[in-house]
Short mmCIF file of C-alpha atoms in Angstrom, two decimals:
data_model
loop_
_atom_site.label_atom_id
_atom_site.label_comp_id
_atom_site.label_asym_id
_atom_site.label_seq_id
_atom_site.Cartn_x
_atom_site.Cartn_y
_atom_site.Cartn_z
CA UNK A 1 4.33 -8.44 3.72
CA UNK A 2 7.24 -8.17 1.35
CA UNK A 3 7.17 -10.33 -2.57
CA UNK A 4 8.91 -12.98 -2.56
CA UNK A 5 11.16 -12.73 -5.71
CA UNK A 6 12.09 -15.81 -8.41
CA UNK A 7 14.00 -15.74 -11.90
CA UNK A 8 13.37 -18.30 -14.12
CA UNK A 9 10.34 -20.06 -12.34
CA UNK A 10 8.43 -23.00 -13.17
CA UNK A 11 6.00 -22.16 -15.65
CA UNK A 12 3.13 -24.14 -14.54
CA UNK A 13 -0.81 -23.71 -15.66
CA UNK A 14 -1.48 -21.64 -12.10
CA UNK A 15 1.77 -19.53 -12.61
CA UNK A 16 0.84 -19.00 -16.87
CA UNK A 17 -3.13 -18.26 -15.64
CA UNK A 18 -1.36 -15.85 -12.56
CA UNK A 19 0.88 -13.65 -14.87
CA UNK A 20 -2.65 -13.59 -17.52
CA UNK A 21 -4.36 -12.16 -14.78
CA UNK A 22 -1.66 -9.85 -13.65
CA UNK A 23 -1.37 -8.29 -17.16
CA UNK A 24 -5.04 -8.06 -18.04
CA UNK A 25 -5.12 -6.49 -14.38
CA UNK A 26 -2.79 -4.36 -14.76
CA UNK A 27 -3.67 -3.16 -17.99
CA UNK A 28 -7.14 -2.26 -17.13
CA UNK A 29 -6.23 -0.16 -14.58
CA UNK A 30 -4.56 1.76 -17.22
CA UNK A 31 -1.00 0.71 -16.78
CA UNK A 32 1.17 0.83 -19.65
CA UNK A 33 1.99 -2.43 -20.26
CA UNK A 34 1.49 -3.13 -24.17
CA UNK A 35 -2.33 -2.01 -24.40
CA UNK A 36 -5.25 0.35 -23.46
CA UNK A 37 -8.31 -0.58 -21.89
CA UNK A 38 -10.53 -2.23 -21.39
CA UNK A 39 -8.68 -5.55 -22.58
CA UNK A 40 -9.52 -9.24 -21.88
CA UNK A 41 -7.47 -12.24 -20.67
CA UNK A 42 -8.02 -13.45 -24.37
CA UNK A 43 -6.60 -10.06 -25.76
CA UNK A 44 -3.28 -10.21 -23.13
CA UNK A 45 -2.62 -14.15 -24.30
CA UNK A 46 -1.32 -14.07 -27.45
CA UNK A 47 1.93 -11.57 -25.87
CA UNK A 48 2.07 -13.65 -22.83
CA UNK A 49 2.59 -16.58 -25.20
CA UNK A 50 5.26 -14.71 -27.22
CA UNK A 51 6.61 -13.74 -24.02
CA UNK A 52 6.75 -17.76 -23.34
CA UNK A 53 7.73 -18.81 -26.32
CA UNK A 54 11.24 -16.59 -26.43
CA UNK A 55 11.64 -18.05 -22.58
CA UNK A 56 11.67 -21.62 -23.91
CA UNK A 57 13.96 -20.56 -26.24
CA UNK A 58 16.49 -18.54 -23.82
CA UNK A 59 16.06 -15.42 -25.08
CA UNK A 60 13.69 -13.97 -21.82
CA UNK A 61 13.50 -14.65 -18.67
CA UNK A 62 10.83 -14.69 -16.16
CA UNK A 63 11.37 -12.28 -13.26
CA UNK A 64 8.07 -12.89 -10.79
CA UNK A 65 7.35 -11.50 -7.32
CA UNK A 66 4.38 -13.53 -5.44
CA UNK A 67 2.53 -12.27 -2.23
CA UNK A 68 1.91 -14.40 0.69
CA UNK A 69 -0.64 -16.72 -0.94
CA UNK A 70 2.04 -17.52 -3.53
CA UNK A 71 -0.12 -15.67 -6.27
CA UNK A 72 1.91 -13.18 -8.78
CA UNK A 73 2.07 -9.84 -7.72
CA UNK A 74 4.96 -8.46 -9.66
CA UNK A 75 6.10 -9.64 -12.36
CA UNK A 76 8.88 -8.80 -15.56
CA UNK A 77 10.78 -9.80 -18.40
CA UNK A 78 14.09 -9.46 -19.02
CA UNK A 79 15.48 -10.30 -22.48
CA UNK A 80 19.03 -10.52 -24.27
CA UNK A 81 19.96 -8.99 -27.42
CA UNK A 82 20.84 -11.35 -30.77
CA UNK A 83 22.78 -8.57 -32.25
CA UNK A 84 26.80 -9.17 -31.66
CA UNK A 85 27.47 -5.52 -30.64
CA UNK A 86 24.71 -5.07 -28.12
CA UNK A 87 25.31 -8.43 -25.78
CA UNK A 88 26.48 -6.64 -22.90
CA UNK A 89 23.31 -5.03 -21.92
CA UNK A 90 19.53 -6.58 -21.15
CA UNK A 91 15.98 -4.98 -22.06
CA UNK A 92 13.21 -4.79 -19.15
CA UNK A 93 9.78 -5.75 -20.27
CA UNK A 94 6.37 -5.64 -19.18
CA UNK A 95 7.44 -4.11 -15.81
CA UNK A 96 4.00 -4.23 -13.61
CA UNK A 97 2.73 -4.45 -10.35
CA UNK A 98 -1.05 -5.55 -9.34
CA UNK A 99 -3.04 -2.42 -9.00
CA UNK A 100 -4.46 -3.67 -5.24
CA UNK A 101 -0.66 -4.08 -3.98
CA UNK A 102 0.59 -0.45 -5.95
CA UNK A 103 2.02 1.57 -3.45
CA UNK A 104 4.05 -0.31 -1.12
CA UNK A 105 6.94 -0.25 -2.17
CA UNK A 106 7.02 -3.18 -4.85
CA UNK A 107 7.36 -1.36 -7.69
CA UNK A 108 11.19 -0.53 -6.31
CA UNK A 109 11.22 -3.94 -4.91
CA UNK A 110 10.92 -5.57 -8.65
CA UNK A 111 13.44 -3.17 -10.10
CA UNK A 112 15.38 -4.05 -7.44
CA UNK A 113 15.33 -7.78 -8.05
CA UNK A 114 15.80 -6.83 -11.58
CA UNK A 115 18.60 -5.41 -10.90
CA UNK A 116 19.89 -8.20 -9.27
CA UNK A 117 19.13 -10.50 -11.82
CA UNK A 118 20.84 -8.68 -14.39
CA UNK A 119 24.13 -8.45 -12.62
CA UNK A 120 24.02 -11.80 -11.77
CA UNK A 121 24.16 -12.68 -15.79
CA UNK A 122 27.65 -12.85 -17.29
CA UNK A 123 28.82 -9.78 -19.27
CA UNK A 124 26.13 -7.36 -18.49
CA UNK A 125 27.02 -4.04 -17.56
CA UNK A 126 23.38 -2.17 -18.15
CA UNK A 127 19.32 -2.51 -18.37
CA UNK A 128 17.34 -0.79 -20.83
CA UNK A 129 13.97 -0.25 -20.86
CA UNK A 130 11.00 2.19 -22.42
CA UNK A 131 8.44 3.75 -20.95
CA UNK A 132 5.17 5.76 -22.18
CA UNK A 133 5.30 9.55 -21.49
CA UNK A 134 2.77 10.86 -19.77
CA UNK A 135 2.37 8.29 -17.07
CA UNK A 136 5.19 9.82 -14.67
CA UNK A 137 6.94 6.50 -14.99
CA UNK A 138 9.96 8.41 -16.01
CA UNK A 139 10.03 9.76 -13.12
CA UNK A 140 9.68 6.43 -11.03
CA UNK A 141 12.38 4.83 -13.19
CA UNK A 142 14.68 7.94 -12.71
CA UNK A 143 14.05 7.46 -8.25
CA UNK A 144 15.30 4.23 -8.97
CA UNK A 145 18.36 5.05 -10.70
CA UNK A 146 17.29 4.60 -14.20
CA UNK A 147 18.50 7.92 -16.19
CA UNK A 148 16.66 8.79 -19.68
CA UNK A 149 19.25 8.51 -22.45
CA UNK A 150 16.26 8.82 -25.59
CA UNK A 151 12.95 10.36 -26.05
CA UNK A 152 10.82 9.73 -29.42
CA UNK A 153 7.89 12.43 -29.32
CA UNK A 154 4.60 10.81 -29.91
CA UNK A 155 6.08 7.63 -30.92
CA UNK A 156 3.02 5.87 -29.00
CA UNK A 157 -0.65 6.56 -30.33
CA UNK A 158 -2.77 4.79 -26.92
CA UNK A 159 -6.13 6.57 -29.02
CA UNK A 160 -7.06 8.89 -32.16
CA UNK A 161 -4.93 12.14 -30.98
CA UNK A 162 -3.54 10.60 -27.93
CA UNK A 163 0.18 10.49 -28.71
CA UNK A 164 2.46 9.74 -25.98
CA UNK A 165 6.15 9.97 -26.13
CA UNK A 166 8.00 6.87 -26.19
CA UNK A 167 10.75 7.25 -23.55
CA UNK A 168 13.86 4.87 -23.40
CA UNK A 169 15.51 4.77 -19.41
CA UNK A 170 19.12 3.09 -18.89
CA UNK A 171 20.64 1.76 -15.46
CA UNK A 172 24.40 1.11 -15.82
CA UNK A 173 25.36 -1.97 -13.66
CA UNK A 174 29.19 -1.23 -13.63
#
């Protein structure tokens, strides 16, 4: 059954508690998503709030994808640059997908809808976003038209001696 896809939803308590779950989900099955695990719903809050906080104040938005039961299943951020010269492009955040739905499809079906998003914002003409080496997310991003424009070697420390390169992916929209 495919997501069904909203930007910008209501953020009620059962949405808030669905993306907490999603996150600390996610991130426990080892996706890189802002932390290592094993992480709790108490560790994930604090960036979901942040994440919350720069919605109320326009600067992200909310892109979800819920399964049939109208729980989150997919779920990222896009946000808009302050600075004057970098307006016409939007950064991808906390891209994830629930470990028990991972491999049909909605991985591509959230960039997708990101995409769609983006060029449905006025005077954006790309998406940026970073990814940890070592994951083969590069490679993901890159199937889905992304191209890798700036690599930072070992930018990302995940553990003692456990560097990871820090991998920035671009999609032109024009």
């Amino acid at each position: 059954m495919p997501l069904t896809f909203t930007l910008d939803p209501a953020v009620t308590p059962a949405l808030r508690d669905g993306i907490l779950d999603l996150w600390t989900d996610v991130s426990n099955a080892g996706g890189a998503v802002g932390f290592v695990p094993p992480v709790r719903r108490e560790d994930v809050r604090p960036e979901l709030v942040a994440h919350l906080v720069a919605m109320a104040e326009g600067r992200h938005r909310l892109l979800v994808g819920c399964d049939g039961t109208g729980a989150p299943a997919a779920a990222a951020f896009l946000a808009h640059n302050t600075h004057r010269l970098q307006k016409h492009w939007v950064w991808l955040y906390t891209v994830m997908v629930h470990p028990r739905h991972q491999g049909k499809g909605y991985g591509r079906d959230l960039l997708a809808a990101a995409e769609e998003a983006a060029r449905g914002l006025d005077g954006i003409d790309a998406i940026r976003l970073t990814c940890r080496g070592g994951t083969g997310l590069e490679r993901f991003y890159g199937s889905c038209g992304y191209k890798e424009v700036g690599r930072v070697p070992g930018a990302i420390r995940v553990a003692p001696g456990d560097e990871r390169d820090d991998i920035t992916m671009l999609l032109p929209l024009t």
